Amino acid sequence: MSTCKALLSKITNKNAFYEQEDVTQNIFAFRVVGICILFYSFVMILNCLHIFIVDQTIFTRGYVAACVLVLIYGLLLVKMGLEHPFTKYLSVTAIGLIVMAASASLTYHMIIIMMIPIIIASMYTSKRLSVYAFIFTVGGITISTYVGYYFGVCDANMALLTVTSLDHLQKDGVFLLNKVNENPMVTLALYYVMPRSLMAVAFYYVSNSVNSIVRKSMENAMRMVQAASMDDMTGLYSKNKLLETVEHMEPKERPVVVIYWDVNQLKYVNDTFGHLYGDQLIAKIAGSIRAAVTSEETNAYRYGGDEFLMIIPDGTQEIAEDVIEKWRQVMKPIQKNSEIPVSASVGYAVGKYENIMELIEIADQRMYKDKQLRRQ
């Protein structure tokens, strides 16, 4: 999928493109930039209409710088692609520079927004990226503070260093502190860069802690979903997972093979050796089926108590027969070394996804014929 299309398209779990590492996060980062620049444009319009009263030259300078950075970011993103391992660093850098441009012009209006790079970095699993975002944010705070003091909308506190209440700074309505800061380099570092950097430290810790908790919750949820979709005894997928897979099979015209197994003599083993051996028989057949899986897309399921299914996308009759032959070869040493009779009947059907339930039924019927021949 092209980068431009992915950036503007709806993210869907059915597309393997979005499952690649950091791709979805890179898309969200780009969209955050888009939302920020749209909001910045809206505020720019309000300022032009004199609803806001920020100096027009200062505001325009910061806005144009942010727009140029967005354009460069977009071009580099298209060139690098969403899958590139350094795209996430590009995104955090771009966001940091855009925020820095806005903060340098609007200064104290932008204190909170300076933390956006840390928030964006927390979407990713990379610890290095989080550290990079933190360092970049502290650097951005430092640069925007000094640039803002000399060229931006200067906070009165930054110019005069008022650190007490108004009662101590006025008498009879006259402002007593009227001397400009004599040593702004040191003052800005101690009273503005350092406190805001400490805010960034706290924000970095909280952001990463929340991110860690969310990720652990997601991992636990994934483990629960995985546990629900697996059969503990056999290690194969459960029937519920099969039904879910069947429901979402696409495209409908895609070829598929269904192979159906049924364990032989399970009742005899249960009655003669005990149910523990019956469970072992089922587990041995399931293990042999797992060993016969030939591709990543092929999945095997426990369809019933002693019934198993294998679904092979893009399967053909030749593939089905090869898998069954491989399964029989796997079974030979298992049968030879087992103290209980180990065997299963098998049948298969070839068709398309749209007829998957019919194929399961056909494979079941052919398996039953195989079982009858074995009895004879």
Coordinates of C-alpha atoms in Angstrom, one line a residue:
M1 CA 0.0 0.0 0.0
S2 CA 1.3 3.5 -0.9
T3 CA 2.2 5.8 2.0
C4 CA -0.2 8.5 0.9
K5 CA -3.1 6.1 0.7
A6 CA -2.3 4.5 4.1
L7 CA -2.1 8.0 5.8
L8 CA -5.6 8.9 4.6
S9 CA -7.3 5.5 4.7
K10 CA -9.1 3.8 7.5
I11 CA -7.0 1.4 9.6
T12 CA -8.3 -2.1 9.5
N13 CA -7.2 -5.3 11.2
K14 CA -7.9 -7.3 8.0
N15 CA -5.0 -5.6 6.2
A16 CA -1.6 -7.2 7.0
F17 CA 0.1 -3.9 6.1
Y18 CA -1.1 -2.3 9.4
E19 CA 0.3 -5.3 11.4
Q20 CA 3.9 -4.3 10.5
E21 CA 5.9 -2.9 13.4
D22 CA 5.2 0.8 14.2
V23 CA 3.1 1.4 11.0
T24 CA -0.1 2.2 12.8
Q25 CA 1.7 4.4 15.3
N26 CA 3.4 6.3 12.4
I27 CA 0.0 6.9 10.8
F28 CA -1.4 8.3 14.1
A29 CA 1.6 10.5 14.6
F30 CA 1.1 12.0 11.1
R31 CA -2.6 12.6 11.9
V32 CA -1.7 14.3 15.2
V33 CA 0.5 16.7 13.2
G34 CA -2.3 17.3 10.8
I35 CA -4.8 18.1 13.7
C36 CA -2.2 20.4 15.3
I37 CA -1.6 22.4 12.2
L38 CA -5.4 22.6 11.5
F39 CA -5.9 24.0 15.0
Y40 CA -3.0 26.4 14.6
S41 CA -4.5 27.6 11.3
F42 CA -7.8 28.2 13.1
V43 CA -6.1 30.3 15.8
M44 CA -4.2 32.1 13.1
I45 CA -7.5 33.1 11.4
L46 CA -8.9 34.3 14.8
N47 CA -5.8 36.4 15.3
C48 CA -6.1 37.9 11.9
L49 CA -9.7 38.8 12.8
H50 CA -8.4 40.5 16.0
I51 CA -10.3 38.1 18.2
F52 CA -6.9 37.2 19.6
I53 CA -4.5 40.2 20.0
V54 CA -1.1 38.6 19.6
D55 CA 1.3 40.7 17.5
Q56 CA 0.6 39.7 13.9
T57 CA 4.2 39.6 12.8
I58 CA 5.2 37.3 15.7
F59 CA 2.3 35.0 15.2
T60 CA 2.7 34.7 11.4
R61 CA 6.4 34.0 11.8
G62 CA 5.8 31.0 14.1
Y63 CA 2.9 29.8 11.9
V64 CA 4.8 29.9 8.6
A65 CA 7.8 28.1 10.3
A66 CA 5.4 25.3 11.5
C67 CA 3.8 25.0 8.1
V68 CA 7.2 24.7 6.4
L69 CA 8.2 22.0 8.9
V70 CA 4.9 20.1 8.2
L71 CA 5.6 20.2 4.5
I72 CA 9.2 18.9 4.9
Y73 CA 7.9 16.2 7.3
G74 CA 5.3 15.0 4.8
L75 CA 7.8 14.8 2.0
L76 CA 10.3 12.9 4.1
L77 CA 7.6 10.6 5.3
V78 CA 6.5 9.7 1.8
K79 CA 10.1 9.2 0.7
M80 CA 11.0 6.9 3.7
G81 CA 7.7 5.1 4.0
L82 CA 5.7 4.1 7.0
E83 CA 7.6 0.8 7.4
H84 CA 11.1 2.3 7.8
P85 CA 12.6 1.8 11.3
F86 CA 13.6 5.5 11.6
T87 CA 10.2 6.9 10.6
K88 CA 9.2 7.0 14.2
Y89 CA 12.2 9.2 15.0
L90 CA 11.3 11.4 12.0
S91 CA 7.7 11.8 13.4
V92 CA 8.8 12.7 16.9
T93 CA 11.4 15.1 15.6
A94 CA 8.9 16.8 13.3
I95 CA 6.3 17.1 16.1
G96 CA 9.0 18.5 18.4
L97 CA 10.2 21.1 15.9
I98 CA 6.6 22.2 15.1
V99 CA 5.8 22.6 18.8
M100 CA 9.1 24.5 19.3
A101 CA 8.3 26.9 16.4
A102 CA 4.9 27.6 18.0
S103 CA 6.4 27.9 21.5
A104 CA 9.1 30.3 20.4
S105 CA 6.5 32.7 19.1
L106 CA 3.7 32.3 21.6
T107 CA 5.9 31.3 24.7
Y108 CA 3.8 31.0 27.8
H109 CA 0.7 30.0 25.8
M110 CA 2.5 26.8 24.8
I111 CA 3.7 25.4 28.0
I112 CA 1.5 22.3 28.0
I113 CA 1.8 21.6 24.3
M114 CA 5.6 21.2 24.7
M115 CA 4.9 17.7 26.1
I116 CA 3.3 16.4 22.9
P117 CA 6.5 14.7 21.7
I118 CA 6.6 12.7 24.9
I119 CA 3.0 11.7 24.5
I120 CA 3.5 10.6 20.9
A121 CA 6.7 8.6 21.8
S122 CA 4.7 6.7 24.4
M123 CA 2.6 5.1 21.6
Y124 CA 5.6 3.1 20.5
T125 CA 7.3 0.2 22.3
S126 CA 10.8 1.6 21.8
K127 CA 12.4 2.8 25.1
R128 CA 15.1 4.6 23.1
L129 CA 12.4 6.6 21.3
S130 CA 10.9 7.7 24.6
V131 CA 14.3 8.8 25.9
Y132 CA 15.0 10.6 22.6
A133 CA 11.6 12.4 22.9
F134 CA 12.3 13.5 26.4
I135 CA 15.8 14.9 25.6
F136 CA 14.3 16.6 22.5
T137 CA 11.5 18.1 24.6
V138 CA 14.0 19.5 27.2
G139 CA 16.0 20.9 24.3
G140 CA 12.9 22.4 22.8
I141 CA 11.9 24.0 26.1
T142 CA 15.4 25.6 26.4
I143 CA 15.5 26.9 22.9
S144 CA 11.9 28.2 22.8
T145 CA 12.3 29.9 26.2
Y146 CA 15.3 32.0 25.0
V147 CA 14.0 32.6 21.5
G148 CA 10.6 33.5 23.0
Y149 CA 12.1 35.9 25.4
Y150 CA 13.9 37.9 22.7
F151 CA 11.7 37.4 19.7
G152 CA 8.3 36.0 20.8
V153 CA 5.4 37.1 22.9
C154 CA 7.4 37.8 26.1
D155 CA 5.8 36.9 29.4
A156 CA 6.0 39.8 31.9
N157 CA 7.5 37.5 34.5
M158 CA 10.2 36.5 32.0
A159 CA 11.1 40.2 31.5
L160 CA 10.7 41.4 35.1
L161 CA 11.0 38.2 37.2
T162 CA 8.0 38.8 39.4
V163 CA 8.0 36.0 42.0
T164 CA 5.6 37.3 44.6
S165 CA 1.9 38.4 44.9
L166 CA 0.5 41.5 43.4
D167 CA 0.1 43.1 46.9
H168 CA 3.8 43.3 47.2
L169 CA 4.3 44.7 43.7
Q170 CA 1.8 47.6 43.8
K171 CA 0.9 50.6 45.9
D172 CA -2.1 52.8 45.3
G173 CA -2.6 51.1 41.9
V174 CA 1.0 51.8 40.8
F175 CA 3.2 48.8 39.7
L176 CA 6.4 49.1 41.7
L177 CA 8.6 46.6 39.8
N178 CA 9.6 48.5 36.7
K179 CA 13.2 47.4 36.2
V180 CA 13.9 44.9 33.3
N181 CA 15.7 41.7 34.2
E182 CA 19.4 42.5 34.2
N183 CA 20.6 38.9 33.7
P184 CA 18.1 37.1 31.6
M185 CA 20.4 34.2 30.5
V186 CA 20.8 32.9 34.1
T187 CA 17.3 33.9 35.2
L188 CA 15.6 32.1 32.3
A189 CA 17.6 29.0 32.9
L190 CA 16.9 28.8 36.7
Y191 CA 13.3 30.0 36.7
Y192 CA 11.9 28.8 33.4
V193 CA 14.0 26.2 31.7
M194 CA 14.6 24.2 34.8
P195 CA 11.0 24.1 36.2
R196 CA 9.6 23.3 32.8
S197 CA 12.2 20.6 32.3
L198 CA 11.2 19.1 35.7
M199 CA 7.6 19.2 34.5
A200 CA 8.8 17.2 31.4
V201 CA 10.5 14.7 33.8
A202 CA 7.3 14.1 35.7
F203 CA 5.3 14.0 32.4
Y204 CA 7.8 11.5 31.0
Y205 CA 7.5 9.2 34.0
V206 CA 3.7 9.4 34.1
S207 CA 3.3 8.9 30.4
N208 CA 5.5 5.9 30.3
S209 CA 3.9 4.4 33.4
V210 CA 0.5 4.8 31.9
N211 CA 1.7 3.3 28.6
S212 CA 3.3 0.4 30.5
I213 CA 0.0 -0.3 32.4
V214 CA -2.0 -0.1 29.2
R215 CA 0.4 -2.4 27.3
K216 CA 0.3 -5.0 30.1
S217 CA -3.5 -4.9 30.2
M218 CA -3.5 -5.4 26.4
E219 CA -1.0 -8.3 26.7
N220 CA -3.2 -9.9 29.4
A221 CA -6.3 -9.4 27.2
M222 CA -4.4 -11.0 24.3
R223 CA -3.4 -13.9 26.4
M224 CA -7.0 -14.4 27.5
V225 CA -8.1 -14.3 23.9
Q226 CA -5.4 -16.7 22.9
A227 CA -6.4 -19.1 25.7
A228 CA -10.0 -18.9 24.6
S229 CA -9.1 -19.8 21.1
M230 CA -6.8 -22.8 22.0
D231 CA -7.7 -26.3 23.1
D232 CA -5.5 -27.1 26.2
M233 CA -5.4 -30.8 25.7
T234 CA -4.3 -30.9 22.0
G235 CA -2.6 -27.5 21.5
L236 CA -4.8 -27.0 18.4
Y237 CA -7.3 -24.2 17.8
S238 CA -10.7 -24.6 19.4
K239 CA -14.0 -24.9 17.6
N240 CA -14.9 -21.3 18.6
K241 CA -11.8 -20.1 16.8
L242 CA -12.8 -22.2 13.7
L243 CA -16.2 -20.6 13.6
E244 CA -14.6 -17.1 13.9
T245 CA -12.1 -18.0 11.2
V246 CA -14.9 -19.2 8.9
E247 CA -16.9 -16.0 9.5
H248 CA -14.1 -13.8 8.3
M249 CA -12.8 -15.7 5.4
E250 CA -12.1 -13.5 2.4
P251 CA -12.1 -13.3 -0.5
K252 CA -15.0 -15.7 -0.9
E253 CA -13.7 -17.1 -4.2
R254 CA -10.3 -18.1 -2.8
P255 CA -9.5 -21.9 -3.1
V256 CA -9.3 -23.9 0.1
V257 CA -8.8 -27.5 1.2
V258 CA -10.5 -29.0 4.3
I259 CA -9.1 -32.2 5.8
Y260 CA -11.2 -34.0 8.4
W261 CA -9.9 -36.5 11.0
D262 CA -11.7 -38.7 13.4
V263 CA -9.9 -40.8 16.1
N264 CA -10.4 -44.6 15.7
Q265 CA -11.2 -47.0 18.6
L266 CA -11.5 -44.2 21.3
K267 CA -14.3 -46.0 23.1
Y268 CA -12.3 -49.3 23.1
V269 CA -9.3 -47.5 24.6
N270 CA -11.4 -45.8 27.2
D271 CA -13.1 -49.0 28.2
T272 CA -10.0 -51.2 28.1
F273 CA -7.2 -48.9 29.3
G274 CA -9.1 -46.0 31.0
H275 CA -10.0 -42.5 30.1
L276 CA -6.5 -41.2 30.8
Y277 CA -5.2 -43.3 27.9
G278 CA -8.2 -42.1 25.9
D279 CA -7.0 -38.5 26.4
Q280 CA -3.4 -39.6 25.4
L281 CA -4.8 -41.1 22.2
I282 CA -6.5 -37.8 21.3
A283 CA -3.4 -35.9 22.2
K284 CA -1.2 -38.2 20.0
I285 CA -3.5 -37.8 17.0
A286 CA -3.5 -34.0 17.5
G287 CA 0.3 -33.9 17.7
S288 CA 0.6 -35.8 14.4
I289 CA -1.8 -33.4 12.7
R290 CA 0.2 -30.4 14.0
A291 CA 3.3 -32.0 12.6
A292 CA 1.7 -32.3 9.2
V293 CA 1.1 -28.5 8.9
T294 CA 3.0 -27.3 5.9
S295 CA 2.5 -23.5 5.8
E296 CA 2.0 -20.5 8.1
E297 CA -1.5 -19.9 6.7
T298 CA -2.6 -23.5 7.4
N299 CA -4.4 -24.0 10.7
A300 CA -5.6 -27.1 12.5
Y301 CA -8.6 -27.2 14.9
R302 CA -10.2 -29.6 17.4
Y303 CA -13.7 -29.7 15.9
G304 CA -15.2 -32.1 18.4
G305 CA -14.2 -34.5 21.2
D306 CA -12.1 -36.7 18.9
E307 CA -12.6 -34.9 15.6
F308 CA -10.1 -32.5 14.0
L309 CA -10.0 -30.2 11.0
M310 CA -7.3 -28.6 8.9
I311 CA -8.0 -25.7 6.7
I312 CA -5.4 -25.0 3.9
P313 CA -5.9 -21.7 2.0
D314 CA -5.1 -21.9 -1.7
G315 CA -5.2 -25.7 -1.4
T316 CA -5.5 -28.2 -4.2
Q317 CA -6.2 -31.9 -4.4
E318 CA -2.4 -32.6 -4.7
I319 CA -1.7 -30.5 -1.6
A320 CA -4.4 -32.3 0.3
E321 CA -3.0 -35.7 -0.6
D322 CA 0.6 -34.6 0.2
V323 CA -0.5 -33.4 3.7
I324 CA -2.3 -36.6 4.4
E325 CA 0.7 -38.6 3.2
K326 CA 3.0 -36.6 5.4
W327 CA 0.6 -37.1 8.3
R328 CA 0.6 -40.9 7.8
Q329 CA 4.4 -40.9 7.8
V330 CA 4.4 -39.0 11.1
M331 CA 1.9 -41.5 12.5
K332 CA 4.1 -44.6 11.8
P333 CA 6.7 -44.2 14.6
I334 CA 3.9 -43.1 17.0
Q335 CA 1.9 -46.2 16.2
K336 CA 5.0 -48.4 16.5
N337 CA 6.0 -47.1 20.0
S338 CA 2.5 -46.8 21.5
E339 CA 1.1 -49.3 24.0
I340 CA -2.5 -48.4 22.9
P341 CA -3.9 -48.6 19.3
V342 CA -3.3 -45.2 17.6
S343 CA -5.1 -44.4 14.4
A344 CA -7.6 -42.0 12.8
S345 CA -9.8 -42.0 9.7
V346 CA -9.4 -39.1 7.3
G347 CA -11.2 -37.4 4.4
Y348 CA -10.8 -34.2 2.5
A349 CA -12.7 -31.8 0.2
V350 CA -11.5 -29.0 -2.2
G351 CA -13.5 -25.9 -3.0
K352 CA -13.8 -22.2 -2.2
Y353 CA -14.2 -20.1 0.9
E354 CA -17.8 -19.3 0.1
N355 CA -18.7 -23.0 0.4
I356 CA -16.5 -23.8 3.5
M357 CA -19.3 -25.3 5.6
E358 CA -20.3 -27.6 2.7
L359 CA -16.7 -28.6 2.3
I360 CA -16.5 -29.5 6.0
E361 CA -19.6 -31.7 5.5
I362 CA -18.1 -33.4 2.4
A363 CA -14.8 -34.0 4.1
D364 CA -16.7 -35.5 7.1
Q365 CA -18.6 -37.9 4.8
R366 CA -15.4 -39.0 3.1
M367 CA -13.7 -39.5 6.5
Y368 CA -16.7 -41.7 7.5
K369 CA -16.2 -43.8 4.3
D370 CA -12.6 -44.2 5.2
K371 CA -13.6 -45.4 8.7
Q372 CA -16.0 -47.9 7.2
L373 CA -13.3 -49.3 5.0
R374 CA -11.0 -49.7 8.0
R375 CA -13.7 -51.6 9.9
Q376 CA -14.2 -54.0 6.9

